[in-house]
Coordinates of C-alpha atoms in Angstrom, one line a residue:
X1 CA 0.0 0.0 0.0
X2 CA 1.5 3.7 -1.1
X3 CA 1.0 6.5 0.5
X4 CA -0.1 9.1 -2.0
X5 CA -1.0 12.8 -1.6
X6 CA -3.2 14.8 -4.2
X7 CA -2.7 18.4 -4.7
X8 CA -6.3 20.0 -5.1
X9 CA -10.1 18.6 -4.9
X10 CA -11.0 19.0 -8.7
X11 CA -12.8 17.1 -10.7
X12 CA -9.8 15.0 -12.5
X13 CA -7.7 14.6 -9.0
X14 CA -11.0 13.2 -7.3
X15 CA -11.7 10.7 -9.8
X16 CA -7.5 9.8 -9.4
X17 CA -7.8 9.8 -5.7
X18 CA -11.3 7.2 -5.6
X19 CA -9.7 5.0 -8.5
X20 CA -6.1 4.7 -6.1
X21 CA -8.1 4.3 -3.0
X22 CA -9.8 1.7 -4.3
X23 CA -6.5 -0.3 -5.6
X24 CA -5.8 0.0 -1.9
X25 CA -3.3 3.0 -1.5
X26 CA -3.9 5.4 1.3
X27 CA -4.7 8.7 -0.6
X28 CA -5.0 12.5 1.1
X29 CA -6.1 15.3 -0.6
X30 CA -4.6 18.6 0.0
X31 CA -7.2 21.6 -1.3
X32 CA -6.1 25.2 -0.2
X33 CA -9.4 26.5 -1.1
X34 CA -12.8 25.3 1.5
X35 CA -14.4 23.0 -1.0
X36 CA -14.1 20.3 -3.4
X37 CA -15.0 20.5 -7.4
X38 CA -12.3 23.3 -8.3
X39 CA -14.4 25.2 -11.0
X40 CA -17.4 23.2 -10.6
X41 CA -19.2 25.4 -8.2
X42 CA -22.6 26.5 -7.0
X43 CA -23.8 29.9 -6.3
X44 CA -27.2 29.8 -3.6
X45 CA -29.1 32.7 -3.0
X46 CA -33.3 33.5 -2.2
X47 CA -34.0 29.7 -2.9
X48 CA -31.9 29.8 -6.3
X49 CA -28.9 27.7 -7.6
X50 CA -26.7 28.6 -10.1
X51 CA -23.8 26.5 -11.3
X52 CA -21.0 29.1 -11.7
X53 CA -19.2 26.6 -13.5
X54 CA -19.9 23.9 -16.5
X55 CA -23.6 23.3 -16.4
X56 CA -23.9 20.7 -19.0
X57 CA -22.5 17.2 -19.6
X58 CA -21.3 15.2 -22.5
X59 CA -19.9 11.8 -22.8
X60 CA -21.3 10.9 -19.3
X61 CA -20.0 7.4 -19.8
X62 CA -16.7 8.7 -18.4
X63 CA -18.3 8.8 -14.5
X64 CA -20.0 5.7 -15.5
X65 CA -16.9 4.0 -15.7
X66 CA -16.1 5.7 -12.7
X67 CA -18.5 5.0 -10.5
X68 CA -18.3 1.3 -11.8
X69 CA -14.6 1.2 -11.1
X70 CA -14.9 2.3 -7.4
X71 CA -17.7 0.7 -6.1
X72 CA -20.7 -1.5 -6.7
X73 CA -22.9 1.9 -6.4
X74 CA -23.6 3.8 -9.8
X75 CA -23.5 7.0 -10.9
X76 CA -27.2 6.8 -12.0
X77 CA -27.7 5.8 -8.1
X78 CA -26.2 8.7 -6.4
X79 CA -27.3 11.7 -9.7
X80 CA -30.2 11.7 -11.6
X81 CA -29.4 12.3 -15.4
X82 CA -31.6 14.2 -17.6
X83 CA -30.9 14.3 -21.2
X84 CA -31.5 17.3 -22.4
X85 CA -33.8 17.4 -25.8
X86 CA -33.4 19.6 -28.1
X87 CA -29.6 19.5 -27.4
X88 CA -29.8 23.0 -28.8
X89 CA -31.7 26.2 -29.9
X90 CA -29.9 28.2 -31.6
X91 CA -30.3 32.0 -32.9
X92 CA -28.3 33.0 -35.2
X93 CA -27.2 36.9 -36.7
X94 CA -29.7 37.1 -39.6
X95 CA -32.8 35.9 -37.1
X96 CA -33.0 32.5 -37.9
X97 CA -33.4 30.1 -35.5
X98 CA -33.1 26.2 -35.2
X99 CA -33.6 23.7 -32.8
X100 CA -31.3 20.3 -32.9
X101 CA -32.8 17.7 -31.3
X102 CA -30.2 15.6 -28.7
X103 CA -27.8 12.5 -30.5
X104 CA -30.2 12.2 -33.9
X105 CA -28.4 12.9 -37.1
X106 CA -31.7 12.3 -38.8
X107 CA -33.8 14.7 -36.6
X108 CA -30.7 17.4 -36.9
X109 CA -30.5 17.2 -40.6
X110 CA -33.9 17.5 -41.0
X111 CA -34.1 20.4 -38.2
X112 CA -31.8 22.5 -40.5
X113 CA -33.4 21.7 -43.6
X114 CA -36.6 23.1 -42.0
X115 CA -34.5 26.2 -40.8
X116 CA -32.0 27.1 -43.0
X117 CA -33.1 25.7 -46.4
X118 CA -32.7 22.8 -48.0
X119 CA -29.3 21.0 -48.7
X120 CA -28.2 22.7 -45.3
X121 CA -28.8 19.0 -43.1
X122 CA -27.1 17.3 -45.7
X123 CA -23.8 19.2 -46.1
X124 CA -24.1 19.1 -42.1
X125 CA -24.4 15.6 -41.4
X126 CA -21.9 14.8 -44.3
X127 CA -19.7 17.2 -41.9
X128 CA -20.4 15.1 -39.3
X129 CA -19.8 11.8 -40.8
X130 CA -16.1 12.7 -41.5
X131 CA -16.1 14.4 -37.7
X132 CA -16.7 11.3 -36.8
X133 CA -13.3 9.7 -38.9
X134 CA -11.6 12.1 -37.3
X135 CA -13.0 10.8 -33.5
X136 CA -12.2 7.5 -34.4
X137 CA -8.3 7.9 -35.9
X138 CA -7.7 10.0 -32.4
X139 CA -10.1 9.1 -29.9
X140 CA -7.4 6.4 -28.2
X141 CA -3.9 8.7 -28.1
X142 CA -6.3 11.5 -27.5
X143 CA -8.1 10.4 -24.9
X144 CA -7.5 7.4 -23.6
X145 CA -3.8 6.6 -23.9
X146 CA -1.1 7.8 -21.5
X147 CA 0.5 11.0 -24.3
X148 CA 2.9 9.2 -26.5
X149 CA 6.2 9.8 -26.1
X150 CA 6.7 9.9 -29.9
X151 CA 3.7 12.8 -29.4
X152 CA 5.0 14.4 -32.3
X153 CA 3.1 12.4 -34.7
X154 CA -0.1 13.8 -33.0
X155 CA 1.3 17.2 -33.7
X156 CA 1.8 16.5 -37.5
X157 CA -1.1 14.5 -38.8
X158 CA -4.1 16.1 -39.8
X159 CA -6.9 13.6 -38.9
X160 CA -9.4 15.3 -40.4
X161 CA -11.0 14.0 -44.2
X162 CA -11.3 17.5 -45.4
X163 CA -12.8 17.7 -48.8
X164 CA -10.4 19.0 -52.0
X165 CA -11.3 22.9 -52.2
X166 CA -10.1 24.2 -55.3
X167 CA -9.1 27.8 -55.4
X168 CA -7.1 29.9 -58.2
X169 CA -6.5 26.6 -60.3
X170 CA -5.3 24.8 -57.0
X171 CA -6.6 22.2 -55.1
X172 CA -6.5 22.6 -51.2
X173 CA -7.9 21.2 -48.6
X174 CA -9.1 22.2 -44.9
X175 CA -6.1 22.5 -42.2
X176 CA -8.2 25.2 -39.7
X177 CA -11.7 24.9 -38.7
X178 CA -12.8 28.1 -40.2
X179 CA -11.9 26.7 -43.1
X180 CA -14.1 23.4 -43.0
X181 CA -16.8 25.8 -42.3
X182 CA -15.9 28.3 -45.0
X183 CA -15.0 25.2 -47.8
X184 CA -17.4 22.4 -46.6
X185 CA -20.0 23.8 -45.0
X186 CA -20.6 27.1 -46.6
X187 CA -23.9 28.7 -45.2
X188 CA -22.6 31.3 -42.5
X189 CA -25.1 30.0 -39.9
X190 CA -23.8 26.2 -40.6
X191 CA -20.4 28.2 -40.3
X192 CA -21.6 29.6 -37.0
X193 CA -23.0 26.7 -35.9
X194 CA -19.5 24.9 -36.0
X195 CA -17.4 27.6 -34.9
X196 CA -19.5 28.3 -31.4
X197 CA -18.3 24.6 -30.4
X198 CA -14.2 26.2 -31.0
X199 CA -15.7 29.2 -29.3
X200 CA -17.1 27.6 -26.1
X201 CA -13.7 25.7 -25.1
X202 CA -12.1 28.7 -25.4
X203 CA -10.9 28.5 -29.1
X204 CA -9.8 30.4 -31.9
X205 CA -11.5 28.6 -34.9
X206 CA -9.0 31.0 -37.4
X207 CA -6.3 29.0 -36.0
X208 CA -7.8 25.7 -34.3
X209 CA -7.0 22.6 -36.2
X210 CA -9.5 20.9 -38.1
X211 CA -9.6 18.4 -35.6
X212 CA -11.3 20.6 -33.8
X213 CA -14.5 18.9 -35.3
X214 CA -14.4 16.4 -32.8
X215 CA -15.6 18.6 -30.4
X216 CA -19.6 19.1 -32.3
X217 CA -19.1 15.0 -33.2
X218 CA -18.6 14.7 -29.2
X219 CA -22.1 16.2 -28.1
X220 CA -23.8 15.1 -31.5
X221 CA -22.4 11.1 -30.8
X222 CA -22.5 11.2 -27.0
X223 CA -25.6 13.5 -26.1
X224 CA -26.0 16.3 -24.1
X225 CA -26.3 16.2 -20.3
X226 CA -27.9 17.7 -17.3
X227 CA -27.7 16.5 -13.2
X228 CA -30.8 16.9 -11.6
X229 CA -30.0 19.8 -9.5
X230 CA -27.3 21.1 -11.2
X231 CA -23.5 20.1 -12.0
X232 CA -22.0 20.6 -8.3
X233 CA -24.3 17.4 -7.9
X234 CA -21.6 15.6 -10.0
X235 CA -19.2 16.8 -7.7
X236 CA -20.8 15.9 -4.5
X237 CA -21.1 12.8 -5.7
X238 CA -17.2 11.9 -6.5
X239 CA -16.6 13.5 -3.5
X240 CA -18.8 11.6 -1.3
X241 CA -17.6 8.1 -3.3
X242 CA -14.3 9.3 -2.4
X243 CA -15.0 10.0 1.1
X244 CA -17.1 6.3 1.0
X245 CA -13.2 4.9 0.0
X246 CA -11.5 6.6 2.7
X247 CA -10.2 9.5 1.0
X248 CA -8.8 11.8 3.5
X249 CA -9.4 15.3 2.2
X250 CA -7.8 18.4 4.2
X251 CA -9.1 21.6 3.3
X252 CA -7.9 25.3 3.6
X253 CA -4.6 23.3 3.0
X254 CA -2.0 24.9 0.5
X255 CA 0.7 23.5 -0.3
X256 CA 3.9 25.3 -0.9
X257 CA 5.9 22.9 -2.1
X258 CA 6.8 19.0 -3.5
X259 CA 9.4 17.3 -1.4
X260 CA 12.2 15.5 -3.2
X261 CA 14.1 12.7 -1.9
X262 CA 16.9 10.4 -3.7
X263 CA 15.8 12.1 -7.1
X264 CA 11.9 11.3 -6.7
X265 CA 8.7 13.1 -5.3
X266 CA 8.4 12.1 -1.6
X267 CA 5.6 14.3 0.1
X268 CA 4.4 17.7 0.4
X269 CA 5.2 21.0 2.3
X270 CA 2.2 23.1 3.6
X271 CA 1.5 26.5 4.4
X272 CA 1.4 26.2 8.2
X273 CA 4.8 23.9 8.1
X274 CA 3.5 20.8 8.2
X275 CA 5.4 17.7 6.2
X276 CA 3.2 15.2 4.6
X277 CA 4.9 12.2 3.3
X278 CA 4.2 10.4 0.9
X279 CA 5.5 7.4 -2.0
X280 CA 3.9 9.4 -5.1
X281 CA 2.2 12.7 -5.7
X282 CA -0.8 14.0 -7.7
X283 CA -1.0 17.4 -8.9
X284 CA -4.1 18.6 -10.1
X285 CA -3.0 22.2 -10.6
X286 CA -2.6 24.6 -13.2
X287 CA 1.1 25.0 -14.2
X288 CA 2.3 28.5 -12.6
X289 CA 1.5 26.7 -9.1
X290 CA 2.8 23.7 -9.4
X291 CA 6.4 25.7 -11.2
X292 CA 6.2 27.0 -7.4
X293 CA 5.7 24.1 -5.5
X294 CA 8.8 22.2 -7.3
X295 CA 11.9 23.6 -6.9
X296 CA 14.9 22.6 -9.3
X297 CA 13.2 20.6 -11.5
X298 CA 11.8 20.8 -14.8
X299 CA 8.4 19.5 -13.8
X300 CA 7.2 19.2 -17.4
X301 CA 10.3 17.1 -19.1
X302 CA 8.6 14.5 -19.4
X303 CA 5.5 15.4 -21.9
X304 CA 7.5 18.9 -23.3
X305 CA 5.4 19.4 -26.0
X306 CA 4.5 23.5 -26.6
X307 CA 2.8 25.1 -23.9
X308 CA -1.1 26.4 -24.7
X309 CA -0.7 30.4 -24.4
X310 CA -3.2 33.2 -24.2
X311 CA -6.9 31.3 -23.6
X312 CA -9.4 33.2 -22.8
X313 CA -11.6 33.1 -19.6
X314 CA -15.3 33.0 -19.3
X315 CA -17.8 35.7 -18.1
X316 CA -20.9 34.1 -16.3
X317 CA -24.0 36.3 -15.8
X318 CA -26.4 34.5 -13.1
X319 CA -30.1 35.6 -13.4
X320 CA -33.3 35.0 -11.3
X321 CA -36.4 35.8 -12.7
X322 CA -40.1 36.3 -11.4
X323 CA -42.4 34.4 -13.0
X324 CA -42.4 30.6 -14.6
X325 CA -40.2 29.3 -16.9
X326 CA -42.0 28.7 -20.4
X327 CA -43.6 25.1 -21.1
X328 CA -41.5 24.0 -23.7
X329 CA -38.3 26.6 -23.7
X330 CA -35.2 25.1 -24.8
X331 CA -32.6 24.1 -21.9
X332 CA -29.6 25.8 -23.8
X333 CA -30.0 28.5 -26.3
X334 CA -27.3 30.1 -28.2
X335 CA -27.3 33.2 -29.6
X336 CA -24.4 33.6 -32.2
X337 CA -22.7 37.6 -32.3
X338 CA -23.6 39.7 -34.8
X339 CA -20.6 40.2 -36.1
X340 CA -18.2 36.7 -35.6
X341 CA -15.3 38.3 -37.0
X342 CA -14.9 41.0 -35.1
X343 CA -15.8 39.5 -31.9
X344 CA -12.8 36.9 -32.8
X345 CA -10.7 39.5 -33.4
X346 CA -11.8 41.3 -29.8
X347 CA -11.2 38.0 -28.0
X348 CA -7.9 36.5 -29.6
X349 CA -6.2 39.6 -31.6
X350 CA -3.6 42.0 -30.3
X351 CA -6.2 44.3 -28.8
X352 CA -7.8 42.0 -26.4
X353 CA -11.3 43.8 -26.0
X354 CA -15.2 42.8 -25.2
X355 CA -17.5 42.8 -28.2
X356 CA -21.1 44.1 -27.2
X357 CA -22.8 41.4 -28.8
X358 CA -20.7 38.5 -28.0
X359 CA -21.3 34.6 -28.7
X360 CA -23.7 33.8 -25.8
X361 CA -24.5 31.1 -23.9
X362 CA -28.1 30.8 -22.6
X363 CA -29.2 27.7 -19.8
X364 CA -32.5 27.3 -18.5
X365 CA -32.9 24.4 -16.6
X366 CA -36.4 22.8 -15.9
X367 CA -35.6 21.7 -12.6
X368 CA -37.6 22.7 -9.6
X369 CA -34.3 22.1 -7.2
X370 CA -32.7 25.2 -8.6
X371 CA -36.2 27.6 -7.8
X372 CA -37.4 28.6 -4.8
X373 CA -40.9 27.8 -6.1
X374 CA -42.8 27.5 -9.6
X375 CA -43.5 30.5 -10.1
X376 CA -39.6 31.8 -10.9
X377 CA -36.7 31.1 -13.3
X378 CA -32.9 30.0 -12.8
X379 CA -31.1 31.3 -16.3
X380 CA -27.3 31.3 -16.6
X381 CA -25.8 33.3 -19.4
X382 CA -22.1 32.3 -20.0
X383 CA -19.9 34.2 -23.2
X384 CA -16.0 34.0 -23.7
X385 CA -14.1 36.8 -22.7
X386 CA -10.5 37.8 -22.3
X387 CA -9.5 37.9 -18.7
X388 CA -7.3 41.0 -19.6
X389 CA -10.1 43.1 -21.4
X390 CA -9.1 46.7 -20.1
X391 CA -6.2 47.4 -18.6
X392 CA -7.1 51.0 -18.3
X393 CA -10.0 50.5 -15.9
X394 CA -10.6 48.0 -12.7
X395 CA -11.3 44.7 -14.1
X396 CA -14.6 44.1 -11.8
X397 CA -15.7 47.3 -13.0
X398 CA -15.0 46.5 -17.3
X399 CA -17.3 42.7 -16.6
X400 CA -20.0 44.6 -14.6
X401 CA -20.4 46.8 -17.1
X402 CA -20.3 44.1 -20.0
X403 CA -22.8 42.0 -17.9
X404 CA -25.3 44.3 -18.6
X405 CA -24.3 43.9 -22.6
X406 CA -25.2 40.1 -22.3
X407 CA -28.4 40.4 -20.6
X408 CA -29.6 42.6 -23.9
X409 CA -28.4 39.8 -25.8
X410 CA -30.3 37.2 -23.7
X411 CA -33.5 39.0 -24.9
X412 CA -33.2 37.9 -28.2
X413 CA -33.2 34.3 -26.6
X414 CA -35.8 35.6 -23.6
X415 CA -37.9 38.7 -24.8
X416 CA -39.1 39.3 -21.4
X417 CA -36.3 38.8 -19.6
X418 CA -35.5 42.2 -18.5
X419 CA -39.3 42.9 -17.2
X420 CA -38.8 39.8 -15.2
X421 CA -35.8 40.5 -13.8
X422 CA -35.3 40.3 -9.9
X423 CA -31.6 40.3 -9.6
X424 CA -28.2 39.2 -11.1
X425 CA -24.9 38.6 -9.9
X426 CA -21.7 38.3 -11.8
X427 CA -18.7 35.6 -11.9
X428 CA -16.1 37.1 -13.4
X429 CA -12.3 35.8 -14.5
X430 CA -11.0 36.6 -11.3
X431 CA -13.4 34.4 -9.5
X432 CA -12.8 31.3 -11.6
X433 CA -8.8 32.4 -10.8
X434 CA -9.8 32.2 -6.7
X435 CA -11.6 28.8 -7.5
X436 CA -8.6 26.9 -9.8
X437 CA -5.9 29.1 -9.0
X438 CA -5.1 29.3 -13.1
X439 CA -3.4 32.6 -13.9
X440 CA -6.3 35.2 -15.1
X441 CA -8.7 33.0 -14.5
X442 CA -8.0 30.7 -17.7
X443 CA -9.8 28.0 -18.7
X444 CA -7.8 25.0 -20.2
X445 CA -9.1 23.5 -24.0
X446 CA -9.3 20.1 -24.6
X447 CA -6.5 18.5 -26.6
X448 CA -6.5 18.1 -30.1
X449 CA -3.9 16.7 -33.2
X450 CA -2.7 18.2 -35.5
X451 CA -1.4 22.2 -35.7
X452 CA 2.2 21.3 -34.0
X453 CA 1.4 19.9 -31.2
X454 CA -0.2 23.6 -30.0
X455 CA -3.6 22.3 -28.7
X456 CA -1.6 19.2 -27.2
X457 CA -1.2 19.0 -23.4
X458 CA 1.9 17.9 -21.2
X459 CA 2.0 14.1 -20.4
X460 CA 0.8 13.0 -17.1
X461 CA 4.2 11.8 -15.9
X462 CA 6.7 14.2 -15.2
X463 CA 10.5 15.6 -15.5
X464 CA 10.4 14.6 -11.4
X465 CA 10.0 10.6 -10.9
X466 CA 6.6 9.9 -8.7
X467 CA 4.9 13.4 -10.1
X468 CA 2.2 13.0 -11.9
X469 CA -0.4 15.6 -12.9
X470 CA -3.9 15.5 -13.9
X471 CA -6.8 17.6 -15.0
X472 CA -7.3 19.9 -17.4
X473 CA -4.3 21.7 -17.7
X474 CA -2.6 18.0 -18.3
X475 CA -3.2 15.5 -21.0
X476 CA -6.3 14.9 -22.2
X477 CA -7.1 18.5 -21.7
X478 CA -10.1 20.9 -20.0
X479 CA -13.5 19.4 -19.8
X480 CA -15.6 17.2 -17.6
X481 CA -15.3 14.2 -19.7
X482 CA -11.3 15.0 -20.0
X483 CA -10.5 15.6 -16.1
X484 CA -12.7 12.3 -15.9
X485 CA -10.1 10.5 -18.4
X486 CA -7.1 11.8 -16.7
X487 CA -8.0 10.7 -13.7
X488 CA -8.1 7.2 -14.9
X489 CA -4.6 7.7 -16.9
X490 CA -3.2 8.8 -13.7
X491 CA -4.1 6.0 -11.7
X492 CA -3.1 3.7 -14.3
X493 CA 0.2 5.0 -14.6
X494 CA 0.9 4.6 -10.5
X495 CA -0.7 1.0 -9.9
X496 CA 0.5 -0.8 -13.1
X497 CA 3.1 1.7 -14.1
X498 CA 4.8 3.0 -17.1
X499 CA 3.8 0.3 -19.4
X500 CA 0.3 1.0 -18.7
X501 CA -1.2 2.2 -21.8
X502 CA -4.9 2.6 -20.7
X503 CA -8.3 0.6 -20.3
X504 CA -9.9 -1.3 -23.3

């Protein structure tokens, strides 16, 4: 039996520390901050809930296998999963709205034939058939595979089957996923359709690989998700199924740094002084804070591919609302900017700025456990933003200001929404910074091949023997599903070691 410590209670370092203490190591978690779910957090006030952080699931079979792993319990026994149908409404510059029903190519390419004209649900769910190529050449070294060490090849192959495009008497083909949209698909709205996927992980689709269709194949393949009560019930429940294991978790605990002993990891310092040892380590922090717990040592040697640089942050705007939510209204809506380019351009170009009518994010649950009764609303509007938008003015006082700029957006998802209002609060980058302890509040993308190895993340193991990291800022990459993966990749890695080369 090992003695392992875990640095942080998120999402990918919980499912690590139930998977280990079920292989019969003794596991502690060390979490500076007073809870558990790092950015999966829940905001409570007047009888509402909001999730401050992810508030939708894909791919649940990832804490399926979890909850399998670690116990004769399941998931659906501890959460009650709700797929959410349509998957999405969607409202795009011009007016025109569609709604794509949940994990049905059929129903979505007849949904936006209906919409946006015929031949549109073809040249979509031809899209989606070579997405889905493109899932299936990387969905092991991506996902479920320890990073290669050859992880160069990743970085070079192009897995999606773009189609030949011929332009001035030559014949190209797709390497962004601007242009897929622009060659294959066409039809700006199919073009913003694909493009808010890149958008919502934090992604500029100018530059992002076309790989990055994986990520609308994902939902589209997999469904979309919801927990009864909101996503910090996903949390609660790994935490209580670590607890259940006898997971020791120590809270307002930070740790300052990793000890080193005969050239490995061998426990951790803490604030207050106090020396935990321990045979192996688990860091499930973003890089800055773990380049300051570990002195002398190129932490990230082991998996040195090139650092992600500049990602955004996210702006959350949490409404309550008099008056019932609408029989019928779509759980997510998204409203696409008026102008994409430009709002690219504010959120990835030299300027850094906030575009007034940004790519928004609408949730509306139907779930009486986030209400204080019937007769009122729970909406959560979420947009990508900078986290350094203006440096001229006090960053609270820049996302206040812009908050007010997505709630007149919202209305062209909710009309009434501003007659209805009864208050708002505001989550900005900052906060997400005090919750993870990522610099400016970033939020990590999920890996993906191709562009050099840009959009890859660091391996698991480290430049220090018995340092390992997981989460989203390690491979596979940010996301539920991902920290879910890592923390099975992790665990592999210490109880079969490094010829473990994941679960089949």
């Amino acid at each position: 039996m090992a003695r392992i410590a875990v640095i942080g209670a998120g999402m990918g370092a919980m499912a690590t520390a139930a998977r280990l203490a079920v292989a019969g190591h003794r596991v502690a978690v060390y979490e500076r901050t007073e809870t558990y779910g790092g950015a999966v957090r829940r905001l409570e006030r007047d009888g509402f809930a909001f999730d401050t952080g992810p508030g939708l699931l894909t791919v649940p079979a990832v804490y399926r296998d979890l909850f399998v792993k670690t116990g004769k319990e399941p998931l659906e026994s501890v959460v009650e999963l709700v797929q959410v149908d349509p998957s999405t409404r969607h409202v795009f510059a011009d007016g025109t709205e569609a709604s794509l029903p949940n994990a049905s190519r059929a129903g979505v390419v007849s949904a936006l034939d209906e919409a946006l004209g015929s031949d549109a649900g073809a040249r979509w769910g031809d899209f989606l058939v070579r997405a889905r190529e493109a899932w299936d050449r990387t969905r092991r070294p991506l996902l479920e595979e320890p990073l290669w060490p050859n992880w160069s090849v990743l970085a070079d192959r192009e897995p999606y089957p773009s189609v030949p495009h011929k332009k001035l008497l030559r014949t190209r083909r797709a390497g962004t996923l601007a242009e897929v949209g622009a060659w294959e698909l066409r039809d700006p709205r199919l073009v913003a359709l694909l493009e808010s996927h890149a958008l919502a992980s934090g992604l500029d689709p100018r530059v992002a690989p076309a790989s990055a269709a994986v990520l609308p194949y994902m939902e589209h393949a997999f469904g979309t998700w919801y927990v009864r009560g909101g996503m910090r019930e996903l949390a609660r429940a790994v935490y209580e199924r670590c607890v259940a294991r006898r997971v020791e978790f120590h809270f307002g605990a930070e740790v300052t740094g990793v000890l080193e002993k005969d050239g490995r990891a061998a426990g951790l310092e803490l604030a207050d002084g106090e020396v935990a040892e321990a045979d192996f380590v688990v860091a499930g922090v973003a890089p800055d804070v773990l380049s300051r717990c570990v002195r002398g040592t190129a932490v990230r040697e082991a998996g040195a591919v090139p650092p992600q640089r500049g990602l955004p942050s996210r702006l959350t705007v949490l409404v309550a609302l008099r008056g019932p939510r609408p029989e019928g209204a779509a759980h997510r809506t998204v409203v696409h900017a008026e102008d994409r380019e430009r709002e690219l351009d504010l959120l990835f170009g030299a300027s850094r700025g906030l575009d007034p009518r940004p790519t928004l994010t609408v949730l509306r649950p139907d779930d009486p456990g986030v209400v204080p009764d019937p007769d009122h609303e729970a909406i959560t509007l979420t947009a990508t933003v900078p986290a350094d938008a203006d440096r001229e003015r006090p960053t609270s006082e820049v996302f206040d200001d812009h908050a007010d700029t997505l709630i007149t957006a919202a209305e062209r998802a909710v009309p009434d929404l501003r007659e209805r209002l009864l208050w708002h609060e505001v989550r900005v980058p900052a906060d997400i910074a005090k919750a993870t302890g990522a610099e400016g509040g970033a939020v990590p993308a999920p890996a993906l091949a191709a562009a050099e190895g840009r959009l890859l993340h660091p391996a698991n193991t480290t430049g220090l023997p018995g340092l390992f990291t997981v989460g989203g800022w390690s491979h596979p990459g940010g996301g539920l599903p991902h920290a879910g993966m890592s923390g099975a990749l992790v665990a592999g890695l210490i109880v079969e070691g490094p010829e473990f080369r994941g679960s089949r």
